[in-house]
Amino acid sequence: MTARTVIENCAIATVDADDTEHASGHLVIAGDRIESLGPGPAPRHLDGVTRRIDAAGHLATPGLVNTHHHFYQWLTRGLAQNAGLFDWLVALYPIWARIDEPMVHAAARGSLAMMVRGGVTTAMDHHYVFPRGAGDLLGAEIRAAREIGVRFTAARGSMDLGTTAGGLPPDFAVETTDGALAATEDAVRTHHDPAPGSLLQIAVAPCSPFSVSTELLREGAALARRLGVRLHTHGSETVEEEKYCQETHGCGPTAYFESTGWLGEDVWMAHCVHMTDDDLAAFARTATGVAHCPSSNARLAAGIARVPDMLAAGIPVGLGVDGTASNESGELHTELRNALLINRLGRHREHALTARQALRLGTHGGARVLGREREIGSLEPGKLADVVLWRLDGLAHSTIADPVAALVLGAPAPVTLSLVGGVPVVEHGRLLTADEEAIARAARAQARRLAELAES
Ligand code: ZN
């Protein structure tokens, strides 16, 4: 008999196509799937109920989906505090070039623990620094995701354009083009699980136009399509990147990406801050997705992405924490709020985004960007039971009558329960799958080791 979990007496924001909400409703979870949900209490006579949760005072939503991150940066937070992107990168590349497998494992556990504790059920990482002899860095973060119990997309990044070839990263921080392609293919063949309900998928992810050769972009796109996996990179993040592309390729980043095979429904791109109307039209025409990272864009003074225009054009948009060297909070639920606030500072002002649109960006939008909207991103019968119960009857939220407004506009809400495929990973604000204090200690020790190595 399938074990069932019943959650009832809570508000529910399903984030389905009609934005169906219930002021007081129930969810029935059978195995790893949502079996049913609706208004009022759950049916009384259900077989195999192993747990019945009275969730009064809570809001149930789909688990949050992160679409852009760099876990290793957990060890280099709080540096280059007043720099824009290029200066920030140049300051950090020499430190990042000293990372190794124990560091990446500790950093991944820290990054993942922070996000999962805050309601993320699908994580993503874009790792693109692979120093020679550093060990199995991608394997270390895959191991960490398995330990924490989160659904995971690992994007195998790469850089092959060092300073002497006209790129931004120092030569010692880049791989050869052939080496990067071979390692990326190996990562997909070793780790990618395309099955329904998959906990681990791999994407092909050269880093950015100013750190990657045209050949690596072209060959990377061909590789991803040959292997049937998704493509990810950074695009249109800053005016400096726009200038670099104009000077080097005679066109802006979006036209350059299109010329190398990097627009398409299997592609999602981080940032997309500096987009012309033509760029947006190209993304809409090709269904290319966007990982919107409002805190990182503010921290590095990159600008405000045109999210309302993207949504109006039908472009898939999800939210991203981005690496924690440019978003020290490392949390995704704060990005719901920041996406709404920062976009209201743009040209659409108070009409930029609603609280419900912000919640959709962080759930269904992210699922769409990762190509998994048929499985996750909304609470609907048959979908995977990636569900979060947010506590809204405490000091921080009890006087906000609208639960979605409380979640998006209010202080970060405590997570009473988070399920990944029906399996609890957080209860009462604490990780069930790992010791947070041990993760903090290990990450601190590895951060010190990295700082010492970088100074030597
Ligand atoms: Zn990034």
Short mmCIF file of N, CA, C and O and ligand atoms in Angstrom, two decimals, residues 68-70 126 128 234 237 270-271 322-323, ligand 1:
data_model
loop_
_atom_site.label_atom_id
_atom_site.label_comp_id
_atom_site.label_asym_id
_atom_site.label_seq_id
_atom_site.Cartn_x
_atom_site.Cartn_y
_atom_site.Cartn_z
N HIS A 68 20.11 29.66 -10.89
CA HIS A 68 21.48 30.11 -11.15
C HIS A 68 22.24 30.25 -9.82
O HIS A 68 21.75 30.88 -8.88
N HIS A 69 23.44 29.66 -9.78
CA HIS A 69 24.22 29.67 -8.54
C HIS A 69 25.66 29.27 -8.87
O HIS A 69 25.93 28.71 -9.93
N HIS A 70 26.57 29.59 -7.94
CA HIS A 70 27.95 29.06 -8.00
C HIS A 70 28.31 28.68 -6.57
O HIS A 70 28.73 29.52 -5.77
N HIS A 126 26.19 26.22 -11.29
CA HIS A 126 26.98 26.46 -12.50
C HIS A 126 28.43 26.54 -12.05
O HIS A 126 28.86 27.55 -11.48
N TYR A 128 32.37 26.50 -13.04
CA TYR A 128 33.19 26.73 -14.25
C TYR A 128 34.67 26.92 -13.94
O TYR A 128 35.45 27.25 -14.84
N HIS A 234 26.01 32.73 -18.80
CA HIS A 234 25.73 34.11 -18.40
C HIS A 234 25.55 34.95 -19.66
O HIS A 234 26.31 34.80 -20.61
N GLU A 237 24.98 40.74 -18.90
CA GLU A 237 24.94 41.10 -17.47
C GLU A 237 25.26 42.57 -17.25
O GLU A 237 24.63 43.21 -16.41
N ALA A 270 21.69 33.39 -17.46
CA ALA A 270 21.62 34.18 -16.23
C ALA A 270 21.72 35.67 -16.55
O ALA A 270 22.49 36.07 -17.44
N HIS A 271 20.94 36.48 -15.86
CA HIS A 271 20.98 37.94 -15.82
C HIS A 271 20.17 38.63 -16.91
O HIS A 271 19.12 39.17 -16.65
N ASP A 322 22.32 33.37 -7.63
CA ASP A 322 23.67 33.63 -8.13
C ASP A 322 24.67 33.25 -7.04
O ASP A 322 24.30 32.94 -5.91
N GLY A 323 25.94 33.27 -7.37
CA GLY A 323 26.96 32.86 -6.40
C GLY A 323 26.95 33.76 -5.18
O GLY A 323 26.60 34.94 -5.25
ZN ZN B 1 26.60 33.79 -12.11
#
